[in-house]
Amino acid sequence: VRVAVLSGGVGGARFVQGLLDAVEPSGVTVIANVGDDLEVYGLHVSPDVDTLLYTVGGEADLERGWGRRGETWRARDAATQLGAETWFQLGDRDLGLHLARREALDRGEPLSAITARFARTFGIEVRILPATDDRLRTWVATGEGELSFQEWFVLRRHEPEVQGVRFDGADTAQAAPGVVEAIAAADLIAIGPSNPFVSIGPILAVEEIREAIRSRRVPSVAVSPLIGGKAVKGPADRMLKNLAGGTGPEHVASCYQGLIDALVYDEADRDVSLPDGVRPIATSTLMTDAASRRRVAEASLEAAAALR
Amino acid sequence: VRVAVLSGGVGGARFVQGLLDAVEPSGVTVIANVGDDLEVYGLHVSPDVDTLLYTVGGEADLERGWGRRGETWRARDAATQLGAETWFQLGDRDLGLHLARREALDRGEPLSAITARFARTFGIEVRILPATDDRLRTWVATGEGELSFQEWFVLRRHEPEVQGVRFDGADTAQAAPGVVEAIAAADLIAIGPSNPFVSIGPILAVEEIREAIRSRRVPSVAVSPLIGGKAVKGPADRMLKNLAGGTGPEHVASCYQGLIDALVYDEADRDVSLPDGVRPIATSTLMTDAASRRRVAEASLEAAAALR
């Protein structure tokens, strides 16, 4: 089975882990959000790509929920002592990845090639592709003005309510090499349980990618990031309420108009009528361990098989 | 006593330490070489400025002879694993300084202001100024072509013989704020026991600085970096042989024509006639501890006093 998965960070990465237990990893291509990317100290940080690399590569700190395992903070502490802003925290081992990425970008290697090389080093069999090698950045409109994604998400702890999102660079961004091909060759397109607005939205803002999914000839299945109308982590529930009018499965489905054929959502969410052509699949979607991750992945695969 | 000291890295820093034991630190301005500066992973490394900060600030690793004390190498190891070039080694704590410097440069703070701020954080009373805030880079002509300073010095372990040096950017570089003023206000100008070609040479290549010293009204004293014709560390002896025709005190003095009134050199070096107007001061110049560092500094101060 060849699967093309659209993914943000933590939730998407867990879904990918479940998928890798259910299908042959070599058939899976993960298309990762880069709207969260930022420059810190001149280094290019790509949080969702890195969360995927670390999670699938067994390098993630599962207790802290972000960054690398076995991390230390000596560079950050020294930078703080010398007056640097350190609200976006980079551990020493994570910094090592960013130094290597900066060097590679400086000699002209695109983000997609760098990501593929790092994935090989981490022994990752699944293909992880950034949605685009071009600059694409998410900006968030709030009552306190427009903020860059990370300024809003990390520095402001995603407290200011979101009135809208904008994807700077999306007009001209091209899909990274392999992305459109992976969608075209897939037996199943999956949209992970990531935030529809700021994790999946930036990927779909690349016109080539949206069009490749819109013109699909295979089933496309999304997994809702909400459980009982609440986000497992992050601001997805508040954003759905503000930007889609509610936190039900139908509101999640409305974010993917014309792009999905089924929505996997949690049993705790009320049974509603989804838009025409979107089949409802209620199951337990909380992913706390390998078994539950695999169950969610298999629900998506079964939904696709039933549609085929 | 107000002293303006021209300094490279380790040797110059030791001389400055000795000076600080002999005079009031607040009267000392160190003018540091920036010809060794380089970009690594997009970070601005200023090895001689940092050696001065770490040495005078009690942060230097004295056993290793470079970098910060209590250093770890986790970022470097992670970068190496991911295929980065790591021949120019940055420890985790040293990286912290470089992250803070990158951030400050990016918001427009000049190197001189950043250096002053870092010095305050390290509790340093003496003023440390980079020779210039402008880009000035040393290139070394060798039989194997022209190499950037650090490529020759670190990567090639200063093995290729030097046929000449060139200071890229020196034509347009201006002295950093305070440099010319410190020289003009000094009671004594001292040139530390650093490599005349690649440590002091780049400082003197800034025309404003050379002119300020040339037109001095106070004594200027240089300390030879050689002991018995040999460099304590580094390639100064081979460079003097190749570029100045020998390794005697007269060859060191020839590097500072019109810029010094006395040369402090080691007793192990033969008694020779120095150029007209350059007084010979033979003493023990090996600096292994606080007492010997202070002795060398006091020999320079006494030479200046005798000239006044």
Coordinates of N, CA, C and O in Angstrom, one line a residue, chain B residues 85-218:
Chain B
E85 N 30.7 19.6 8.5 CA 32.1 19.8 8.7 C 32.3 20.3 10.1 O 31.7 21.3 10.5
T86 N 33.1 19.7 10.8 CA 33.3 20.2 12.2 C 34.8 20.4 12.5 O 35.3 20.3 13.7
W87 N 35.6 20.7 11.5 CA 37.0 21.0 11.7 C 37.3 22.2 12.6 O 38.2 22.3 13.3
F88 N 36.4 23.2 12.5 CA 36.5 24.3 13.4 C 35.5 24.0 14.5 O 34.3 24.1 14.4
Q89 N 36.1 23.7 15.7 CA 35.3 23.1 16.8 C 34.8 24.2 17.7 O 35.5 25.1 18.2
L90 N 33.5 24.1 17.9 CA 32.8 25.0 18.8 C 32.1 24.1 19.9 O 31.2 23.3 19.6
G91 N 32.5 24.3 21.2 CA 31.9 23.6 22.3 C 30.5 24.2 22.6 O 30.1 25.2 22.0
D92 N 29.8 23.5 23.4 CA 28.4 23.9 23.7 C 28.3 25.3 24.3 O 27.5 26.1 23.9
R93 N 29.2 25.6 25.3 CA 29.1 26.9 26.0 C 29.6 28.0 25.1 O 29.1 29.1 25.1
D94 N 30.6 27.7 24.3 CA 31.2 28.6 23.3 C 30.1 28.9 22.3 O 29.9 30.1 21.9
L95 N 29.4 27.9 21.9 CA 28.2 28.1 20.9 C 27.2 29.1 21.5 O 26.7 29.9 20.8
G96 N 27.0 29.0 22.8 CA 26.0 29.9 23.4 C 26.4 31.4 23.2 O 25.6 32.2 22.8
L97 N 27.8 31.6 23.3 CA 28.2 33.0 23.1 C 28.0 33.3 21.6 O 27.6 34.5 21.3
H98 N 28.2 32.4 20.7 CA 28.1 32.7 19.3 C 26.6 32.9 18.9 O 26.3 33.6 18.0
L99 N 25.7 32.2 19.5 CA 24.3 32.4 19.3 C 23.9 33.8 19.7 O 23.2 34.5 19.0
A100 N 24.4 34.2 20.9 CA 24.0 35.5 21.4 C 24.7 36.6 20.5 O 24.0 37.6 20.2
R101 N 25.9 36.3 19.9 CA 26.5 37.3 19.1 C 25.8 37.4 17.7 O 25.6 38.5 17.2
R102 N 25.3 36.2 17.2 CA 24.6 36.3 15.9 C 23.3 37.1 16.1 O 23.0 37.9 15.2
E103 N 22.6 36.8 17.1 CA 21.3 37.5 17.4 C 21.6 39.0 17.5 O 20.9 39.8 16.9
A104 N 22.7 39.4 18.2 CA 23.0 40.8 18.4 C 23.4 41.5 17.0 O 22.9 42.6 16.7
L105 N 24.2 40.8 16.3 CA 24.6 41.3 15.0 C 23.4 41.5 14.1 O 23.3 42.5 13.3
D106 N 22.5 40.5 14.1 CA 21.3 40.6 13.2 C 20.4 41.7 13.6 O 19.7 42.2 12.7
R107 N 20.5 42.2 14.8 CA 19.6 43.4 15.1 C 20.4 44.7 15.0 O 20.0 45.7 15.5
G108 N 21.7 44.6 14.5 CA 22.4 45.8 14.1 C 23.4 46.2 15.1 O 24.0 47.3 15.0
E109 N 23.6 45.5 16.2 CA 24.6 45.9 17.2 C 26.0 45.6 16.7 O 26.3 44.5 16.2
P110 N 26.9 46.6 16.7 CA 28.2 46.3 16.1 C 29.1 45.4 17.0 O 28.8 45.3 18.3
L111 N 30.1 44.8 16.4 CA 30.9 43.8 17.2 C 31.5 44.5 18.4 O 31.6 43.9 19.5
S112 N 31.9 45.8 18.3 CA 32.5 46.4 19.4 C 31.6 46.6 20.6 O 31.9 46.4 21.8
A113 N 30.3 46.9 20.3 CA 29.3 47.1 21.4 C 29.0 45.7 22.0 O 28.8 45.6 23.2
I114 N 28.9 44.7 21.2 CA 28.6 43.3 21.7 C 29.7 42.9 22.6 O 29.5 42.3 23.7
T115 N 31.0 43.1 22.1 CA 32.2 42.7 22.9 C 32.2 43.4 24.3 O 32.4 42.8 25.3
A116 N 31.8 44.7 24.3 CA 31.8 45.5 25.5 C 30.7 44.9 26.5 O 31.0 44.7 27.7
R117 N 29.6 44.5 25.9 CA 28.5 44.0 26.7 C 28.9 42.6 27.3 O 28.7 42.3 28.5
F118 N 29.5 41.7 26.4 CA 29.9 40.4 26.9 C 31.0 40.6 28.0 O 31.0 39.8 29.0
A119 N 31.9 41.5 27.8 CA 33.0 41.8 28.8 C 32.4 42.1 30.1 O 32.8 41.6 31.2
R120 N 31.3 43.0 30.1 CA 30.7 43.3 31.4 C 30.1 42.1 32.0 O 30.2 41.9 33.3
T121 N 29.4 41.3 31.2 CA 28.8 40.0 31.8 C 29.9 39.2 32.5 O 29.6 38.5 33.5
F122 N 31.1 39.1 31.8 CA 32.1 38.3 32.4 C 32.9 39.0 33.5 O 33.9 38.5 34.0
G123 N 32.5 40.2 33.9 CA 33.1 40.9 35.0 C 34.5 41.5 34.6 O 35.3 41.7 35.5
I124 N 34.7 41.8 33.4 CA 36.0 42.3 32.9 C 36.1 43.8 33.0 O 35.2 44.5 32.5
E125 N 37.1 44.3 33.7 CA 37.2 45.7 33.9 C 38.0 46.4 32.7 O 37.7 47.6 32.5
V126 N 38.9 45.7 32.1 CA 39.7 46.3 31.0 C 38.8 46.4 29.8 O 37.8 45.6 29.7
R127 N 39.0 47.4 29.0 CA 38.2 47.5 27.8 C 38.8 46.7 26.6 O 40.0 46.8 26.3
I128 N 38.0 45.8 26.0 CA 38.4 45.0 24.9 C 37.7 45.5 23.7 O 36.4 45.5 23.6
L129 N 38.4 46.0 22.7 CA 37.8 46.5 21.4 C 38.3 45.7 20.3 O 39.5 45.5 20.1
P130 N 37.4 45.3 19.4 CA 37.9 44.8 18.1 C 38.6 45.9 17.3 O 38.1 47.1 17.5
A131 N 39.6 45.6 16.6 CA 40.3 46.7 15.8 C 39.3 47.4 14.9 O 39.3 48.7 14.8
T132 N 38.3 46.7 14.3 CA 37.3 47.3 13.5 C 36.0 46.6 13.6 O 36.0 45.4 13.9
D133 N 34.9 47.3 13.3 CA 33.6 46.6 13.3 C 33.3 46.2 11.8 O 32.3 45.5 11.6
D134 N 34.2 46.6 10.9 CA 34.0 46.2 9.5 C 34.6 44.9 9.2 O 35.4 44.3 10.0
R135 N 34.3 44.3 8.0 CA 34.8 43.0 7.7 C 36.2 43.1 7.2 O 36.5 43.9 6.3
L136 N 37.1 42.5 7.9 CA 38.5 42.5 7.6 C 39.0 41.0 7.8 O 38.9 40.5 8.9
R137 N 39.5 40.4 6.7 CA 39.9 39.0 6.8 C 41.3 38.7 6.2 O 41.6 39.2 5.2
T138 N 42.0 38.0 7.0 CA 43.3 37.6 6.6 C 43.3 36.4 5.6 O 42.7 35.4 5.9
W139 N 44.0 36.6 4.5 CA 44.3 35.5 3.6 C 45.7 35.2 3.5 O 46.6 36.1 3.6
V140 N 46.1 34.0 3.3 CA 47.5 33.5 3.4 C 47.8 32.9 2.0 O 47.2 32.0 1.6
A141 N 48.9 33.5 1.4 CA 49.4 32.9 0.1 C 50.3 31.8 0.4 O 51.3 32.0 1.2
T142 N 50.1 30.6 -0.1 CA 51.0 29.5 0.1 C 51.3 28.9 -1.3 O 50.7 29.2 -2.3
G143 N 52.3 27.9 -1.3 CA 52.6 27.2 -2.5 C 51.4 26.4 -3.0 O 51.4 26.0 -4.2
E144 N 50.4 26.2 -2.2 CA 49.2 25.5 -2.6 C 48.0 26.4 -2.9 O 46.9 26.0 -2.8
G145 N 48.4 27.7 -3.1 CA 47.3 28.7 -3.4 C 47.0 29.5 -2.2 O 47.5 29.3 -1.1
E146 N 46.1 30.5 -2.4 CA 45.7 31.3 -1.3 C 44.6 30.6 -0.4 O 43.7 30.1 -1.0
L147 N 44.8 30.7 0.9 CA 43.8 30.0 1.8 C 43.3 31.1 2.8 O 44.1 32.0 3.2
S148 N 42.1 31.0 3.2 CA 41.6 31.8 4.3 C 42.4 31.5 5.5 O 42.9 30.3 5.7
F149 N 42.5 32.4 6.4 CA 43.3 32.2 7.6 C 43.0 30.9 8.3 O 43.9 30.1 8.6
Q150 N 41.7 30.7 8.7 CA 41.4 29.5 9.5 C 41.5 28.2 8.7 O 41.8 27.2 9.3
E151 N 41.3 28.3 7.4 CA 41.5 27.1 6.6 C 43.0 26.7 6.7 O 43.3 25.5 6.8
W152 N 43.9 27.7 6.6 CA 45.3 27.4 6.7 C 45.7 27.0 8.1 O 46.4 26.0 8.3
F153 N 45.2 27.8 9.1 CA 45.7 27.6 10.4 C 45.1 26.4 11.1 O 45.9 25.6 11.7
V154 N 43.8 26.2 11.0 CA 43.2 25.1 11.7 C 43.1 23.8 10.8 O 43.6 22.8 11.2
L155 N 42.4 24.0 9.7 CA 42.2 22.8 8.8 C 43.5 22.2 8.3 O 43.7 21.0 8.3
R156 N 44.4 23.1 7.9 CA 45.7 22.7 7.3 C 46.8 22.7 8.4 O 48.0 22.6 8.1
R157 N 46.4 22.9 9.6 CA 47.4 22.9 10.8 C 48.6 23.8 10.5 O 49.8 23.5 10.8
H158 N 48.4 25.0 9.9 CA 49.5 25.9 9.4 C 50.7 25.2 8.9 O 51.8 25.7 9.1
E159 N 50.5 24.1 8.1 CA 51.6 23.4 7.5 C 52.1 24.1 6.2 O 53.3 24.2 6.0
P160 N 51.2 24.5 5.3 CA 51.8 25.1 4.0 C 52.6 26.3 4.3 O 52.1 27.2 5.1
E161 N 53.8 26.4 3.8 CA 54.6 27.6 4.1 C 54.0 28.9 3.5 O 53.4 28.9 2.4
V162 N 54.1 29.9 4.3 CA 53.5 31.2 3.9 C 54.4 32.0 3.0 O 55.5 32.3 3.4
Q163 N 53.9 32.5 1.9 CA 54.6 33.3 1.0 C 54.2 34.8 1.1 O 54.9 35.7 0.7
G164 N 53.0 35.0 1.7 CA 52.6 36.4 1.9 C 51.2 36.4 2.6 O 50.5 35.4 2.7
V165 N 50.8 37.6 3.1 CA 49.5 37.7 3.7 C 48.8 38.9 3.1 O 49.4 39.8 2.6
R166 N 47.5 38.8 3.1 CA 46.7 39.8 2.5 C 45.5 40.1 3.4 O 45.0 39.1 4.0
F167 N 45.1 41.3 3.6 CA 44.0 41.6 4.6 C 42.9 42.2 3.8 O 42.8 43.4 3.5
D168 N 42.0 41.3 3.5 CA 40.8 41.6 2.7 C 39.9 42.6 3.4 O 39.5 42.2 4.6
G169 N 39.6 43.7 2.9 CA 38.7 44.7 3.5 C 39.4 45.8 4.3 O 38.8 46.7 4.7
A170 N 40.8 45.6 4.4 CA 41.5 46.6 5.1 C 41.5 48.0 4.5 O 41.5 49.0 5.2
D171 N 41.4 48.0 3.2 CA 41.4 49.3 2.5 C 40.2 50.2 3.0 O 40.4 51.4 3.0
T172 N 39.1 49.6 3.3 CA 37.9 50.4 3.6 C 37.6 50.3 5.1 O 36.7 51.0 5.5
A173 N 38.2 49.4 5.8 CA 37.9 49.2 7.2 C 38.2 50.5 8.1 O 39.3 51.1 7.9
Q174 N 37.3 50.8 8.9 CA 37.5 51.9 9.8 C 37.8 51.4 11.2 O 37.2 50.3 11.6
A175 N 38.6 52.1 12.0 CA 38.8 51.7 13.4 C 37.5 51.7 14.1 O 36.6 52.5 13.9
A176 N 37.3 50.7 15.0 CA 36.1 50.6 15.8 C 36.0 51.8 16.7 O 37.1 52.4 17.1
P177 N 34.8 52.3 17.1 CA 34.7 53.4 18.0 C 35.6 53.3 19.2 O 35.5 52.2 19.9
G178 N 36.4 54.3 19.5 CA 37.2 54.2 20.8 C 38.6 53.8 20.5 O 39.5 54.1 21.4
V179 N 38.9 53.1 19.4 CA 40.3 52.6 19.2 C 41.3 53.8 19.0 O 42.3 53.8 19.7
V180 N 41.0 54.6 18.1 CA 42.0 55.7 17.8 C 42.1 56.6 19.0 O 43.1 57.1 19.4
E181 N 40.9 56.9 19.7 CA 40.9 57.7 20.9 C 41.7 57.1 22.0 O 42.5 57.8 22.7
A182 N 41.7 55.7 22.1 CA 42.4 55.1 23.2 C 43.9 55.2 22.9 O 44.7 55.4 23.8
I183 N 44.3 55.1 21.6 CA 45.7 55.2 21.3 C 46.2 56.7 21.5 O 47.3 56.9 22.1
A184 N 45.3 57.6 21.2 CA 45.7 59.0 21.3 C 45.8 59.4 22.8 O 46.6 60.3 23.2
A185 N 45.0 58.8 23.6 CA 45.0 59.1 25.1 C 46.0 58.3 25.9 O 46.1 58.6 27.1
A186 N 46.6 57.3 25.3 CA 47.5 56.4 26.1 C 48.8 57.1 26.5 O 49.3 58.0 25.9
D187 N 49.3 56.6 27.7 CA 50.6 57.0 28.1 C 51.6 56.0 27.6 O 52.8 56.3 27.6
L188 N 51.1 54.9 27.1 CA 52.0 53.9 26.6 C 51.2 53.0 25.6 O 50.1 52.7 25.8
I189 N 51.9 52.8 24.4 CA 51.3 51.9 23.4 C 52.1 50.6 23.5 O 53.3 50.6 23.5
A190 N 51.4 49.5 23.7 CA 52.1 48.2 23.8 C 51.6 47.3 22.6 O 50.4 47.2 22.4
I191 N 52.6 46.6 22.0 CA 52.2 45.5 21.1 C 52.5 44.2 21.7 O 53.7 43.9 22.0
G192 N 51.5 43.4 21.9 CA 51.7 42.1 22.7 C 52.6 41.1 21.9 O 52.8 41.3 20.7
P193 N 53.0 40.1 22.6 CA 53.8 39.0 22.0 C 53.0 38.1 21.1 O 52.9 36.9 21.3
S194 N 52.4 38.7 20.1 CA 51.6 38.0 19.1 C 52.3 37.9 17.8 O 53.3 38.6 17.6
N195 N 51.8 37.1 16.9 CA 52.4 36.9 15.6 C 52.3 38.3 14.8 O 51.2 38.8 14.6
P196 N 53.5 38.8 14.4 CA 53.5 40.2 13.8 C 52.7 40.2 12.5 O 52.1 41.2 12.1
F197 N 52.7 39.1 11.8 CA 52.0 39.1 10.5 C 50.5 38.8 10.5 O 49.8 39.6 9.9
V198 N 50.1 37.8 11.2 CA 48.7 37.5 11.2 C 47.9 37.8 12.4 O 46.7 37.7 12.4
S199 N 48.6 38.3 13.5 CA 47.8 38.8 14.6 C 47.9 40.3 14.8 O 46.8 40.9 14.9
I200 N 49.1 40.9 14.7 CA 49.2 42.3 14.8 C 49.0 42.9 13.4 O 48.4 44.0 13.3
G201 N 49.5 42.3 12.3 CA 49.4 42.8 11.0 C 48.0 43.3 10.6 O 47.8 44.4 10.0
P202 N 47.0 42.5 10.8 CA 45.6 42.9 10.5 C 45.2 44.2 11.2 O 44.4 45.0 10.6
I203 N 45.6 44.3 12.4 CA 45.3 45.5 13.2 C 45.9 46.8 12.5 O 45.3 47.8 12.3
L204 N 47.2 46.6 12.2 CA 48.0 47.7 11.6 C 47.6 48.0 10.2 O 47.9 49.0 9.6
A205 N 46.9 47.0 9.6 CA 46.4 47.2 8.2 C 45.2 48.2 8.2 O 44.9 48.7 7.1
V206 N 44.6 48.5 9.3 CA 43.6 49.6 9.3 C 44.4 50.9 9.4 O 45.0 51.2 10.4
E207 N 44.3 51.7 8.3 CA 45.1 52.8 8.2 C 45.0 53.8 9.3 O 46.0 54.4 9.8
E208 N 43.8 54.0 9.8 CA 43.6 54.9 11.0 C 44.4 54.5 12.2 O 44.9 55.4 12.9
I209 N 44.5 53.2 12.4 CA 45.2 52.7 13.6 C 46.7 52.9 13.4 O 47.4 53.4 14.3
R210 N 47.2 52.5 12.2 CA 48.6 52.6 11.9 C 49.0 54.1 12.1 O 50.0 54.4 12.7
E211 N 48.2 55.0 11.5 CA 48.5 56.4 11.5 C 48.5 56.9 13.0 O 49.4 57.7 13.4
A212 N 47.6 56.5 13.8 CA 47.5 56.9 15.2 C 48.7 56.5 15.9 O 49.2 57.2 16.8
I213 N 49.3 55.3 15.6 CA 50.5 54.8 16.3 C 51.7 55.5 15.7 O 52.6 56.0 16.5
R214 N 51.8 55.7 14.4 CA 52.9 56.3 13.8 C 53.1 57.8 14.3 O 54.2 58.2 14.5
S215 N 52.0 58.5 14.5 CA 52.1 59.9 14.9 C 52.0 60.0 16.5 O 51.7 61.1 17.0
R216 N 52.4 59.0 17.2 CA 52.3 59.0 18.7 C 53.2 60.0 19.3 O 54.2 60.4 18.7
R217 N 52.9 60.4 20.5 CA 53.8 61.3 21.3 C 54.2 60.6 22.6 O 54.7 61.3 23.5
V218 N 53.9 59.3 22.7 CA 54.2 58.6 23.9 C 55.0 57.3 23.4 O 54.9 57.0 22.2

